[in-house]
Structures are given as structure tokens and as C-alpha cells.
mmCIF file of C-alpha atoms and ligand atoms in Angstrom:
data_model
loop_
_atom_site.group_PDB
_atom_site.id
_atom_site.type_symbol
_atom_site.label_atom_id
_atom_site.label_comp_id
_atom_site.label_asym_id
_atom_site.label_seq_id
_atom_site.Cartn_x
_atom_site.Cartn_y
_atom_site.Cartn_z
ATOM 1 C CA MET A 1 -20.653 -1.640 13.937
ATOM 2 C CA ASP A 2 -19.328 -3.815 16.742
ATOM 3 C CA GLU A 3 -16.794 -1.190 18.241
ATOM 4 C CA GLN A 4 -15.132 -4.023 20.750
ATOM 5 C CA GLU A 5 -13.824 -5.461 17.761
ATOM 6 C CA TYR A 6 -12.360 -2.229 15.986
ATOM 7 C CA PHE A 7 -11.601 -0.865 18.786
ATOM 8 C CA VAL A 8 -8.858 -3.874 19.314
ATOM 9 C CA ARG A 9 -8.406 -4.876 15.818
ATOM 10 C CA LEU A 10 -7.307 -0.909 15.323
ATOM 11 C CA GLU A 11 -4.587 -0.729 18.071
ATOM 12 C CA SER A 12 -5.639 3.065 18.755
ATOM 13 C CA THR A 13 -4.024 5.089 22.366
ATOM 14 C CA ALA A 14 -7.749 6.120 23.011
ATOM 15 C CA SER A 15 -8.627 4.451 26.452
ATOM 16 C CA ASN A 16 -12.062 2.960 25.370
ATOM 17 C CA PRO A 17 -14.179 2.500 22.034
ATOM 18 C CA GLU A 18 -16.074 4.969 23.053
ATOM 19 C CA ASP A 19 -13.617 7.808 23.116
ATOM 20 C CA LEU A 20 -12.595 6.704 19.335
ATOM 21 C CA PHE A 21 -15.847 6.234 17.730
ATOM 22 C CA GLU A 22 -17.539 9.072 19.016
ATOM 23 C CA HIS A 23 -14.528 10.599 15.631
ATOM 24 C CA PHE A 24 -16.010 8.397 13.391
ATOM 25 C CA GLU A 25 -18.695 9.908 10.666
ATOM 26 C CA GLN A 26 -21.112 7.634 9.016
ATOM 27 C CA ARG A 27 -21.290 7.895 5.914
ATOM 28 C CA SER A 28 -23.006 5.790 2.728
ATOM 29 C CA THR A 29 -21.936 5.734 -0.813
ATOM 30 C CA ALA A 30 -24.551 3.660 -3.440
ATOM 31 C CA ASP A 31 -25.729 0.611 -1.347
ATOM 32 C CA ARG A 32 -22.570 0.797 1.021
ATOM 33 C CA THR A 33 -22.656 2.514 4.453
ATOM 34 C CA TYR A 34 -18.820 3.183 6.182
ATOM 35 C CA HIS A 35 -17.537 5.098 8.782
ATOM 36 C CA ALA A 36 -14.686 6.800 8.467
ATOM 37 C CA LEU A 37 -12.598 9.056 10.433
ATOM 38 C CA PRO A 38 -12.374 12.918 8.851
ATOM 39 C CA SER A 39 -9.280 13.758 11.395
ATOM 40 C CA ALA A 40 -6.448 11.698 13.040
ATOM 41 C CA ARG A 41 -7.068 10.982 16.592
ATOM 42 C CA HIS A 42 -5.701 8.444 19.111
ATOM 43 C CA GLY A 43 -3.186 7.467 16.654
ATOM 44 C CA ILE A 44 -5.515 6.684 14.133
ATOM 45 C CA GLU A 45 -4.548 8.565 10.745
ATOM 46 C CA ARG A 46 -7.030 10.880 9.260
ATOM 47 C CA GLY A 47 -9.373 9.222 6.429
ATOM 48 C CA THR A 48 -9.133 5.601 7.877
ATOM 49 C CA VAL A 49 -12.028 3.797 7.453
ATOM 50 C CA VAL A 50 -14.154 0.907 8.744
ATOM 51 C CA ILE A 51 -16.392 -0.662 5.822
ATOM 52 C CA GLU A 52 -18.294 -3.536 6.060
ATOM 53 C CA ASP A 53 -15.708 -6.477 8.342
ATOM 54 C CA THR A 54 -12.825 -4.326 6.742
ATOM 55 C CA ILE A 55 -10.857 -1.819 8.050
ATOM 56 C CA VAL A 56 -8.829 0.426 5.285
ATOM 57 C CA ARG A 57 -6.334 2.439 7.240
ATOM 58 C CA GLY A 58 -5.711 6.318 6.235
ATOM 59 C CA TYR A 59 -2.327 7.457 4.977
ATOM 60 C CA PRO A 60 0.547 9.150 7.244
ATOM 61 C CA LYS A 61 1.347 12.888 7.352
ATOM 62 C CA ILE A 62 4.871 13.351 6.135
ATOM 63 C CA PRO A 63 6.288 15.556 7.830
ATOM 64 C CA ARG A 64 8.817 18.362 5.995
ATOM 65 C CA VAL A 65 12.194 18.923 5.813
ATOM 66 C CA LEU A 66 12.580 22.530 5.835
ATOM 67 C CA VAL A 67 16.290 23.155 5.900
ATOM 68 C CA LEU A 68 18.190 20.393 3.820
ATOM 69 C CA ASN A 69 21.679 20.609 5.389
ATOM 70 C CA VAL A 70 20.405 19.921 8.931
ATOM 71 C CA GLY A 71 16.639 18.466 8.274
ATOM 72 C CA VAL A 72 18.240 15.175 6.263
ATOM 73 C CA PRO A 73 20.739 13.896 8.596
ATOM 74 C CA SER A 74 18.966 14.480 11.257
ATOM 75 C CA PHE A 75 15.587 12.738 10.271
ATOM 76 C CA PHE A 76 17.676 10.212 8.073
ATOM 77 C CA GLU A 77 19.733 7.901 10.025
ATOM 78 C CA GLN A 78 20.566 5.416 6.863
ATOM 79 C CA GLU A 79 20.148 5.080 3.528
ATOM 80 C CA LEU A 80 17.287 6.321 1.761
ATOM 81 C CA ALA A 81 15.702 6.464 -1.337
ATOM 82 C CA ILE A 82 14.892 10.135 -2.987
ATOM 83 C CA GLU A 83 11.399 9.375 -5.239
ATOM 84 C CA GLU A 84 9.434 12.723 -6.862
ATOM 85 C CA LYS A 85 6.629 13.987 -5.129
ATOM 86 C CA LEU A 86 3.583 14.397 -7.628
ATOM 87 C CA ASP A 87 0.997 17.203 -7.429
ATOM 88 C CA GLY A 88 -2.343 15.814 -7.583
ATOM 89 C CA VAL A 89 -4.852 14.158 -4.874
ATOM 90 C CA ASN A 90 -4.138 11.169 -2.373
ATOM 91 C CA VAL A 91 -6.201 8.008 -3.608
ATOM 92 C CA ARG A 92 -6.359 4.792 -1.358
ATOM 93 C CA ILE A 93 -7.402 1.668 -3.503
ATOM 94 C CA ALA A 94 -8.525 -1.393 -1.840
ATOM 95 C CA ASP A 95 -10.474 -4.433 -2.532
ATOM 96 C CA ILE A 96 -14.510 -4.231 -0.748
ATOM 97 C CA GLY A 97 -15.455 -7.209 -2.834
ATOM 98 C CA GLU A 98 -14.565 -4.608 -5.233
ATOM 99 C CA PRO A 99 -11.979 -2.251 -5.932
ATOM 100 C CA LEU A 100 -13.337 1.055 -3.919
ATOM 101 C CA ALA A 101 -10.934 4.361 -3.962
ATOM 102 C CA PHE A 102 -11.008 6.567 -0.451
ATOM 103 C CA THR A 103 -10.119 9.850 -0.516
ATOM 104 C CA ARG A 104 -7.444 11.361 2.278
ATOM 105 C CA SER A 105 -10.374 11.962 4.135
ATOM 106 C CA GLY A 106 -11.896 8.951 4.078
ATOM 107 C CA TYR A 107 -14.681 9.523 1.553
ATOM 108 C CA VAL A 108 -15.588 6.700 -1.232
ATOM 109 C CA CYS A 109 -15.400 8.826 -4.311
ATOM 110 C CA PRO A 110 -17.409 7.141 -7.394
ATOM 111 C CA TYR A 111 -16.010 9.429 -10.126
ATOM 112 C CA THR A 112 -12.089 8.519 -8.753
ATOM 113 C CA THR A 113 -12.992 4.617 -8.296
ATOM 114 C CA ALA A 114 -14.230 4.241 -11.574
ATOM 115 C CA ARG A 115 -11.216 5.934 -13.057
ATOM 116 C CA ALA A 116 -8.550 3.717 -10.960
ATOM 117 C CA ARG A 117 -10.971 0.293 -11.947
ATOM 118 C CA GLU A 118 -10.102 2.208 -16.066
ATOM 119 C CA LEU A 119 -6.571 3.052 -15.432
ATOM 120 C CA LEU A 120 -4.965 0.924 -13.352
ATOM 121 C CA ASP A 121 -6.911 -2.009 -13.714
ATOM 122 C CA PRO A 122 -6.215 -3.561 -10.476
ATOM 123 C CA ALA A 123 -8.369 -6.464 -10.792
ATOM 124 C CA ALA A 124 -5.656 -9.200 -11.214
ATOM 125 C CA PHE A 125 -3.501 -7.198 -8.204
ATOM 126 C CA PHE A 126 -6.289 -7.960 -5.676
ATOM 127 C CA ARG A 127 -6.452 -11.288 -6.282
ATOM 128 C CA GLU A 128 -3.097 -12.231 -5.555
ATOM 129 C CA HIS A 129 -2.938 -9.221 -2.896
ATOM 130 C CA PRO A 130 -6.064 -8.551 -0.969
ATOM 131 C CA GLU A 131 -4.961 -7.407 1.755
ATOM 132 C CA LYS A 132 -3.075 -4.841 0.249
ATOM 133 C CA THR A 133 -4.009 -1.125 -0.853
ATOM 134 C CA LEU A 134 -2.767 0.505 -3.487
ATOM 135 C CA CYS A 135 -2.070 4.233 -2.751
ATOM 136 C CA ALA A 136 -1.794 6.597 -5.404
ATOM 137 C CA GLU A 137 -1.594 9.877 -6.642
ATOM 138 C CA LEU A 138 -4.688 11.186 -8.625
ATOM 139 C CA VAL A 139 -2.389 13.770 -10.807
ATOM 140 C CA GLY A 140 -2.967 15.727 -14.564
ATOM 141 C CA PRO A 141 -5.831 18.717 -15.429
ATOM 142 C CA GLU A 142 -8.713 16.868 -15.594
ATOM 143 C CA THR A 143 -10.180 15.639 -11.942
ATOM 144 C CA PRO A 144 -12.364 16.861 -9.783
ATOM 145 C CA TYR A 145 -9.535 18.094 -6.714
ATOM 146 C CA THR A 146 -6.770 18.923 -8.620
ATOM 147 C CA THR A 147 -5.608 21.088 -11.066
ATOM 148 C CA HIS A 148 -1.875 21.147 -11.517
ATOM 149 C CA ASP A 149 -0.716 20.517 -15.100
ATOM 150 C CA TYR A 150 2.368 18.284 -16.471
ATOM 151 C CA ASP A 151 3.605 18.703 -19.720
ATOM 152 C CA ASP A 152 2.797 14.590 -20.542
ATOM 153 C CA ILE A 153 -0.336 14.235 -19.126
ATOM 154 C CA ASP A 154 -3.406 15.289 -21.069
ATOM 155 C CA SER A 155 -6.512 14.137 -18.605
ATOM 156 C CA HIS A 156 -5.858 12.233 -15.711
ATOM 157 C CA THR A 157 -3.472 9.620 -14.575
ATOM 158 C CA PHE A 158 -2.154 7.624 -11.371
ATOM 159 C CA ARG A 159 0.829 6.970 -10.029
ATOM 160 C CA VAL A 160 0.963 4.669 -7.230
ATOM 161 C CA PHE A 161 4.185 5.594 -4.781
ATOM 162 C CA ASP A 162 3.303 3.424 -1.885
ATOM 163 C CA ILE A 163 1.704 -0.826 -1.461
ATOM 164 C CA ARG A 164 0.498 -0.783 1.962
ATOM 165 C CA HIS A 165 -1.039 -3.526 4.647
ATOM 166 C CA ARG A 166 -4.862 -2.131 4.212
ATOM 167 C CA GLU A 167 -5.467 -3.246 8.044
ATOM 168 C CA SER A 168 -1.953 -2.129 10.094
ATOM 169 C CA GLY A 169 -0.910 0.505 7.241
ATOM 170 C CA ARG A 170 2.227 -1.321 7.225
ATOM 171 C CA PRO A 171 4.550 -0.154 4.035
ATOM 172 C CA LEU A 172 6.349 -2.458 1.441
ATOM 173 C CA PRO A 173 9.908 -1.884 1.689
ATOM 174 C CA VAL A 174 10.641 0.724 -1.554
ATOM 175 C CA THR A 175 12.488 -2.049 -3.984
ATOM 176 C CA ASP A 176 9.596 -4.847 -3.292
ATOM 177 C CA ARG A 177 7.225 -2.069 -4.095
ATOM 178 C CA ARG A 178 8.411 -0.636 -7.092
ATOM 179 C CA GLU A 179 9.112 -4.374 -8.259
ATOM 180 C CA LEU A 180 5.855 -5.277 -6.935
ATOM 181 C CA CYS A 181 4.052 -1.541 -9.519
ATOM 182 C CA ALA A 182 6.050 -2.679 -12.266
ATOM 183 C CA ALA A 183 4.918 -6.692 -12.487
ATOM 184 C CA TYR A 184 1.520 -5.066 -12.523
ATOM 185 C CA GLU A 185 2.213 -2.145 -14.919
ATOM 186 C CA PHE A 186 1.101 0.212 -12.252
ATOM 187 C CA PRO A 187 2.811 3.672 -12.938
ATOM 188 C CA GLN A 188 5.248 4.870 -10.366
ATOM 189 C CA PRO A 189 6.662 8.286 -9.618
ATOM 190 C CA ARG A 190 10.218 9.021 -10.624
ATOM 191 C CA LEU A 191 13.121 7.295 -8.562
ATOM 192 C CA PHE A 192 15.934 9.724 -8.359
ATOM 193 C CA GLY A 193 18.233 6.705 -6.532
ATOM 194 C CA TRP A 194 19.503 5.699 -3.089
ATOM 195 C CA TYR A 195 21.291 7.638 -0.920
ATOM 196 C CA GLU A 196 23.648 7.891 2.217
ATOM 197 C CA PRO A 197 22.233 10.534 4.596
ATOM 198 C CA ARG A 198 25.245 13.159 4.384
ATOM 199 C CA GLU A 199 25.155 12.236 0.132
ATOM 200 C CA ALA A 200 21.626 12.613 0.354
ATOM 201 C CA ILE A 201 21.559 16.389 0.797
ATOM 202 C CA GLU A 202 22.956 17.099 -2.218
ATOM 203 C CA GLY A 203 20.751 14.495 -3.973
ATOM 204 C CA ALA A 204 17.997 15.986 -2.956
ATOM 205 C CA ARG A 205 19.172 19.545 -3.574
ATOM 206 C CA GLU A 206 20.059 18.427 -6.848
ATOM 207 C CA ALA A 207 16.385 16.774 -7.615
ATOM 208 C CA THR A 208 14.404 19.898 -6.015
ATOM 209 C CA THR A 209 16.421 22.127 -8.341
ATOM 210 C CA GLU A 210 15.921 19.907 -11.316
ATOM 211 C CA LEU A 211 12.125 19.232 -10.589
ATOM 212 C CA ASN A 212 12.046 23.260 -10.223
ATOM 213 C CA ARG A 213 13.055 24.087 -13.659
ATOM 214 C CA LYS A 214 10.150 21.921 -14.861
ATOM 215 C CA ASP A 215 7.526 23.254 -12.722
ATOM 216 C CA ARG A 216 7.054 20.121 -10.422
ATOM 217 C CA GLU A 217 6.054 20.199 -7.036
ATOM 218 C CA GLY A 218 8.996 17.881 -5.379
ATOM 219 C CA ILE A 219 10.218 14.740 -3.275
ATOM 220 C CA VAL A 220 9.919 12.353 -1.105
ATOM 221 C CA MET A 221 12.790 10.869 0.772
ATOM 222 C CA LYS A 222 12.341 7.261 2.013
ATOM 223 C CA THR A 223 14.332 4.617 4.323
ATOM 224 C CA LEU A 224 14.133 1.684 2.186
ATOM 225 C CA ASN A 225 12.006 -0.419 5.050
ATOM 226 C CA GLY A 226 9.006 2.751 3.852
ATOM 227 C CA GLU A 227 8.300 3.581 6.739
ATOM 228 C CA GLN A 228 10.128 6.624 7.485
ATOM 229 C CA MET A 229 9.513 9.464 5.293
ATOM 230 C CA ALA A 230 10.032 13.323 4.679
ATOM 231 C CA LYS A 231 9.098 15.657 2.115
ATOM 232 C CA TYR A 232 10.872 18.409 0.372
ATOM 233 C CA THR A 233 9.233 21.370 -2.040
ATOM 234 C CA THR A 234 10.320 23.325 -5.417
ATOM 235 C CA GLU A 235 10.508 27.568 -5.086
ATOM 236 C CA SER A 236 7.768 26.828 -7.941
ATOM 237 C CA GLN A 237 5.645 24.898 -6.236
ATOM 238 C CA HIS A 238 5.975 27.361 -3.196
ATOM 239 C CA HIS A 239 4.400 30.395 -5.435
ATOM 240 C CA GLU A 240 2.186 28.211 -7.118
ATOM 241 C CA GLU A 241 0.416 27.062 -3.811
ATOM 242 C CA LEU A 242 0.856 31.093 -2.717
ATOM 243 C CA ALA A 243 -0.942 31.861 -5.823
ATOM 244 C CA TYR A 244 -3.904 29.460 -5.502
ATOM 245 C CA GLY A 245 -4.199 30.900 -1.576
ATOM 246 C CA PHE A 246 -3.969 34.404 -2.858
ATOM 247 C CA SER A 247 -6.536 34.002 -5.207
ATOM 248 C CA LEU A 248 -8.944 33.444 -2.745
ATOM 249 C CA PRO A 249 -6.896 34.780 0.463
ATOM 250 C CA PHE A 250 -10.254 34.809 2.813
ATOM 251 C CA ASP A 251 -11.306 31.134 2.020
ATOM 252 C CA ARG A 252 -7.945 29.558 2.497
ATOM 253 C CA GLY A 253 -6.692 31.420 5.735
ATOM 254 C CA ARG A 254 -3.477 32.427 7.348
ATOM 255 C CA ASP A 255 -2.286 29.516 8.096
ATOM 256 C CA PHE A 256 -2.006 28.197 4.688
ATOM 257 C CA VAL A 257 -0.060 31.191 3.569
ATOM 258 C CA PHE A 258 1.579 31.573 6.119
ATOM 259 C CA SER A 259 3.606 28.252 5.906
ATOM 260 C CA ARG A 260 4.264 28.339 2.533
ATOM 261 C CA LEU A 261 6.176 31.621 3.196
ATOM 262 C CA VAL A 262 7.991 29.776 5.762
ATOM 263 C CA ARG A 263 8.882 27.228 3.201
ATOM 264 C CA GLU A 264 9.571 29.567 0.710
ATOM 265 C CA ALA A 265 12.277 31.385 2.908
ATOM 266 C CA PHE A 266 14.303 28.697 4.516
ATOM 267 C CA GLN A 267 14.834 27.638 1.060
ATOM 268 C CA ALA A 268 16.089 30.854 -0.162
ATOM 269 C CA ALA A 269 18.034 31.130 2.491
ATOM 270 C CA GLU A 270 19.781 28.180 2.063
ATOM 271 C CA PHE A 271 19.709 27.957 -1.789
ATOM 272 C CA GLU A 272 20.710 31.798 -3.096
ATOM 273 C CA ASP A 273 24.012 32.753 -1.944
ATOM 274 C CA ASP A 274 24.229 35.470 -4.149
ATOM 275 C CA ASP A 275 22.102 38.769 -3.803
ATOM 276 C CA ASP A 276 20.904 39.377 -7.486
ATOM 277 C CA GLN A 277 19.348 35.967 -7.688
ATOM 278 C CA LEU A 278 17.758 36.045 -3.809
ATOM 279 C CA ARG A 279 16.093 39.563 -5.562
ATOM 280 C CA LYS A 280 14.443 38.210 -8.547
ATOM 281 C CA ARG A 281 13.608 35.588 -6.069
ATOM 282 C CA ALA A 282 11.623 38.314 -3.700
ATOM 283 C CA GLN A 283 9.966 39.736 -7.460
ATOM 284 C CA ARG A 284 8.832 36.631 -8.167
ATOM 285 C CA MET A 285 7.204 35.435 -4.663
ATOM 286 C CA GLY A 286 5.698 39.245 -4.592
ATOM 287 C CA GLU A 287 3.959 38.508 -8.255
ATOM 288 C CA ALA A 288 2.692 34.955 -6.915
ATOM 289 C CA ILE A 289 0.903 37.097 -4.182
ATOM 290 C CA LEU A 290 -0.207 40.293 -5.759
ATOM 291 C CA LEU A 291 -1.323 39.167 -9.321
ATOM 292 C CA PRO A 292 -4.018 36.467 -8.299
ATOM 293 C CA MET A 293 -5.489 38.451 -5.490
ATOM 294 C CA VAL A 294 -5.652 41.564 -8.036
ATOM 295 C CA GLU A 295 -7.490 39.147 -10.683
ATOM 296 C CA THR A 296 -9.942 38.243 -8.039
ATOM 297 C CA ILE A 297 -10.613 41.292 -6.975
ATOM 298 C CA ARG A 298 -11.397 41.905 -10.608
ATOM 299 C CA ASN A 299 -12.958 39.109 -11.228
ATOM 300 C CA THR A 300 -15.389 39.818 -8.410
ATOM 301 C CA ALA A 301 -16.082 43.500 -10.147
ATOM 302 C CA ASP A 302 -17.008 42.117 -13.125
ATOM 303 C CA GLU A 303 -19.207 39.001 -11.388
ATOM 304 C CA GLN A 304 -17.830 35.935 -12.733
ATOM 305 C CA ALA A 305 -17.684 33.575 -10.109
ATOM 306 C CA VAL A 306 -14.869 33.128 -7.721
ATOM 307 C CA GLY A 307 -13.173 29.742 -6.916
ATOM 308 C CA GLU A 308 -11.569 27.248 -8.076
ATOM 309 C CA ARG A 309 -11.890 26.039 -11.326
ATOM 310 C CA PHE A 310 -11.945 22.152 -12.528
ATOM 311 C CA THR A 311 -12.821 19.721 -15.630
ATOM 312 C CA VAL A 312 -13.719 15.974 -15.601
ATOM 313 C CA ARG A 313 -14.433 13.946 -18.010
ATOM 314 C CA GLY A 314 -16.205 10.349 -17.674
ATOM 315 C CA THR A 315 -19.138 8.915 -18.917
ATOM 316 C CA PRO A 316 -22.586 10.395 -17.990
ATOM 317 C CA GLN A 317 -23.107 7.993 -15.509
ATOM 318 C CA GLN A 318 -19.939 8.665 -13.826
ATOM 319 C CA ILE A 319 -20.374 12.583 -14.252
ATOM 320 C CA ASP A 320 -23.649 12.681 -12.225
ATOM 321 C CA ALA A 321 -22.716 10.200 -9.274
ATOM 322 C CA LEU A 322 -19.659 12.631 -8.846
ATOM 323 C CA PHE A 323 -21.655 15.779 -8.932
ATOM 324 C CA GLU A 324 -23.748 14.360 -6.263
ATOM 325 C CA HIS A 325 -20.940 13.334 -3.986
ATOM 326 C CA LEU A 326 -19.474 17.044 -4.393
ATOM 327 C CA TYR A 327 -23.286 18.589 -3.851
ATOM 328 C CA ASP A 328 -22.988 15.803 -0.750
ATOM 329 C CA GLN A 329 -19.867 18.151 0.392
ATOM 330 C CA SER A 330 -22.280 20.894 0.615
ATOM 331 C CA LEU A 331 -20.127 22.654 -1.595
ATOM 332 C CA THR A 332 -21.458 25.341 -3.968
ATOM 333 C CA LEU A 333 -20.609 24.601 -7.456
ATOM 334 C CA ASP A 334 -20.735 26.430 -11.010
ATOM 335 C CA VAL A 335 -21.167 24.749 -13.623
ATOM 336 C CA GLN A 336 -19.772 26.897 -16.577
ATOM 337 C CA ASP A 337 -19.786 24.345 -19.792
ATOM 338 C CA ASP A 338 -20.880 20.924 -19.635
ATOM 339 C CA ARG A 339 -20.515 19.441 -23.450
ATOM 340 C CA ARG A 340 -19.840 15.428 -25.194
ATOM 341 C CA GLU A 341 -16.638 14.143 -27.115
ATOM 342 C CA ASP A 342 -16.637 10.939 -28.777
ATOM 343 C CA GLY A 343 -19.514 9.840 -26.057
ATOM 344 C CA GLU A 344 -17.938 11.196 -23.036
ATOM 345 C CA ARG A 345 -19.413 13.982 -20.810
ATOM 346 C CA ILE A 346 -17.090 17.296 -20.221
ATOM 347 C CA VAL A 347 -17.827 19.785 -17.391
ATOM 348 C CA GLU A 348 -15.959 22.665 -16.363
ATOM 349 C CA PHE A 349 -17.028 24.049 -13.266
ATOM 350 C CA VAL A 350 -16.267 26.556 -10.516
ATOM 351 C CA LYS A 351 -15.882 25.456 -6.457
ATOM 352 C CA VAL A 352 -17.247 28.832 -5.297
ATOM 353 C CA ALA A 353 -15.081 30.183 -3.053
ATOM 354 C CA GLU A 354 -17.955 31.875 -1.093
ATOM 355 C CA SER A 355 -16.372 33.443 1.991
ATOM 356 C CA THR A 356 -13.789 35.058 -0.491
ATOM 357 C CA ARG A 357 -16.432 36.366 -3.118
ATOM 358 C CA ASP A 358 -18.795 38.078 -0.349
ATOM 359 C CA GLN A 359 -15.920 39.785 1.885
ATOM 360 C CA ILE A 360 -14.709 41.501 -1.437
ATOM 361 C CA GLN A 361 -18.298 42.334 -2.618
ATOM 362 C CA TYR A 362 -18.361 43.534 0.932
ATOM 363 C CA TYR A 363 -15.349 46.006 0.177
ATOM 364 C CA LEU A 364 -15.602 46.826 -3.220
ATOM 365 C CA GLU A 365 -19.328 48.236 -2.202
ATOM 366 C CA GLU A 366 -18.524 49.880 1.325
ATOM 367 C CA GLY A 367 -14.718 50.515 0.663
ATOM 368 C CA ILE A 368 -13.927 50.652 4.100
ATOM 369 C CA HIS A 369 -12.340 48.005 6.266
ATOM 370 C CA ARG A 370 -12.566 48.468 9.904
ATOM 371 C CA GLU A 371 -10.250 46.449 11.977
HETATM 372 P P1 ATP B 401 -1.983 16.185 4.156
HETATM 373 O O1 ATP B 401 -2.609 16.317 5.369
HETATM 374 O O2 ATP B 401 -2.945 15.555 3.360
HETATM 375 O O3 ATP B 401 -0.796 14.994 4.318
HETATM 376 P P2 ATP B 401 -0.404 17.743 3.475
HETATM 377 O O4 ATP B 401 -0.629 19.182 1.921
HETATM 378 O O5 ATP B 401 0.276 17.930 4.907
HETATM 379 O O6 ATP B 401 -1.692 17.069 3.354
HETATM 380 P P3 ATP B 401 1.319 16.957 1.052
HETATM 381 O O7 ATP B 401 2.065 17.916 1.017
HETATM 382 O O8 ATP B 401 -0.139 16.842 0.005
HETATM 383 O O9 ATP B 401 0.523 16.863 2.383
HETATM 384 O O10 ATP B 401 2.275 15.740 0.948
HETATM 385 C C1 ATP B 401 2.303 14.447 1.510
HETATM 386 C C2 ATP B 401 1.185 13.787 0.110
HETATM 387 O O11 ATP B 401 1.945 13.848 -0.802
HETATM 388 C C3 ATP B 401 0.941 12.559 -0.200
HETATM 389 O O12 ATP B 401 -0.400 12.127 1.019
HETATM 390 C C4 ATP B 401 0.794 11.881 -1.418
HETATM 391 O O13 ATP B 401 -0.610 11.938 -1.599
HETATM 392 C C5 ATP B 401 1.131 12.868 -1.861
HETATM 393 N N1 ATP B 401 2.941 12.173 -2.951
HETATM 394 C C6 ATP B 401 2.982 12.329 -4.485
HETATM 395 N N2 ATP B 401 4.015 11.387 -4.472
HETATM 396 C C7 ATP B 401 3.903 10.912 -3.417
HETATM 397 C C8 ATP B 401 5.003 10.039 -3.106
HETATM 398 N N3 ATP B 401 6.214 9.723 -4.644
HETATM 399 N N4 ATP B 401 5.705 9.077 -1.946
HETATM 400 C C9 ATP B 401 4.689 9.551 -0.807
HETATM 401 N N5 ATP B 401 3.530 10.613 -1.036
HETATM 402 C C10 ATP B 401 3.641 11.037 -2.553
#
């Protein structure tokens, strides 16, 4: 890799190529070698990839609004769009001689690549727009990275929520992007509407309340040019994430659960005027914390696999490539079921949460915790 050339093209805040490229990792997939940035550095987004002569910028981090009443008008000065935020995994699809799918941290995922080619069929899009990246959420119960269930999705699907210039990372304006997606028949997240900042407080609140009733994740608010974004999530999402965090208490860490508690507390303070409603909400949250943790302790005692459960489906070759990719990341996997249906291979597996398993086993055997 010619570091000087990519240093200039990346326009980072680093003072020299060495300071920037020491943070990139060299990786390979099939017969390609590429360099990826595993965490944001020097103004360059996490997951940015240099592959052959192409740069694919990472997807930017989206700030979170904690209090709608003050957060929305202070963040947005002009009209904004509210879209649904889907709970899945961030995938960027770019044309590197052929469409490749990159994960959030910049891995080429063979499974997601195959699914993106099949479900989005982006060849025609890339013929016209080779310099653009499709930013999509892979959602549904059958993916190797996420498990949130949607009523209308049996296996998995993509929702294209952004289209950006591959190298600069600049987004298309929201309307242009939605029109382009419609033209190529790419599924998109729901658009709730356009709002002036003051009206958007109520718009965001209504959208969040409706999504919460349907156990959906939340919203992303976006300026018309797509450059500024802020996210806001539902109570059901906070509880789902707390349940997940407390089901793997020694793997997820305190920061993970504390940040979810803070989100939930600020929303409860803003939404729940009625003391009875607040108390009911507190009870729901207590259940989200305690029940999964107790279940994990009991499962460990029964010597069941402890960790996140996933189901994946694809051709035998796609599934082999996926497992090779997952083992490359040093994950411990416990395959629970491996079967064929109509020529497809379907595998259910657990990504073993080793710290949780070992720590709980230790406490169950010793019965003592020395602070
Ligand atoms: P990260 O560090 O990966 O940003 P995070 O947990 O801070 O993780 P999330 O809460 O997952 O971020 O929210 C940002 C993500 O939401 C985006 O990266 C994108 O994958 C996803 N997303 C889902 N729907 C949309 C949408 N309509 N617009 C923008 N992003 C969306």
C-alpha cells in the first residue's frame, strides 16, 4: 500500500502517514488483501477500508439524544426527517470489481456479501454509480450478528438507510437517496415525515411511542442534506439491551449496562408524568435485568452453552465461508444444530461468552465473592 498516496486521499487529522497507518490492520478474504481501521482515529471513521486502489469510508457514529425537549432543537436548526432506526447490523456494500459487504469494523463478511448480492441485486446500481456505497441494516432472526425479531421478517433482509460517496463518505440528501433506492427497488426504513425542529419534538415522541408499542428500536433524525443525524430509542429497546447485557454479565461490561440505564432514566423522566406508570415501568425494567441473569446462572449450573444464540441459513459453501470467517476472529462457537432444508444448510450456534461462563461456574462452585 502506498501510504503517502492514501494518507492524502483520506484527509485525516494525523500529522504523517505513519501516525495514521499504525492503527490499520492487514486482513485478507478469499484472494484479496486489504487494510482496515478497527476503531476511529485521527478523524477517520471506524471500519474504513483500503482495498486495492479503493477507499471505503466507515459509517459515522450517530450521536444520541437523551432529552427530546432540549436535544432536538439544540441539535437541529433546520428542517429534519425522521426515519425508523432498525435493529440489525450495519453493512456497507461497495463495488470493488464486484459487490463486497463490509461489517461495521471493516471486515469483508462472505456470508453478508452473498446475501447482499442475492437480496439487493446491486449490479445495475453499481454500473451507474460505481463510486457510491450502499449503507444498509441487515435485519431479521437469521443472521450471524443480530437476533432482533420483526413480525414481518422470517429469515433476514436488508434496509438501505443511506447512500454515500465511497471515498469521501459524503451522504446523498435524504430525498435523493430515497428516490434512488425506490428506483432500484432497495427496501428502505420507514419515513415518518419532515418536521421543523420545534414540531419534531412531538413528531419524535409520537414515532417513538408507536414504535415502542410494536417492540421496535427507535428513530434517526436527519437534516435534509443527510449530513447531521441523531438517534433516539424506545423503552422496549432499552429493556431488550439490558436483558441482553445482564444475560452475559461478565462479558458485556459495566459501561454497556450503565449507558442503557441512563437512556431509560432520562426517557422515563420525560415521558412518565403519572407515578403509577413510572412504577410499572420500573418493574418492567427490573424484570429485564434480573430474569435473564438468573436464567444464565441456571443454564450454567445445568452445563448448557452460555452466550448469544444465532441461526444462519445459506448454501453449504456460504455457511463454510461464514464459519471460517467467525473462527478467524477467535470466537468460541458451540454448534447446536446443523441441518438441510430444500438444499439450504441451516446452522444454530452459540457464540460462547467465556468470561460469563467461567465466572459464574467459579461462584457456583466456591459460593464466595471476595471484593
Ligand atoms: P456504533 O458504534 O456501531 O455506531 P452504536 O451502538 O453506537 O454503534 P447504534 O445504536 O447501533 O450505534 O446506532 C447507529 C446505527 O443504526 C447505524 O450505524 C446504522 O447501522 C443503524 N441504523 C438503523 N436504521 C438506521 C437509519 N434509518 N438511519 C441511520 N442509521 C440506521
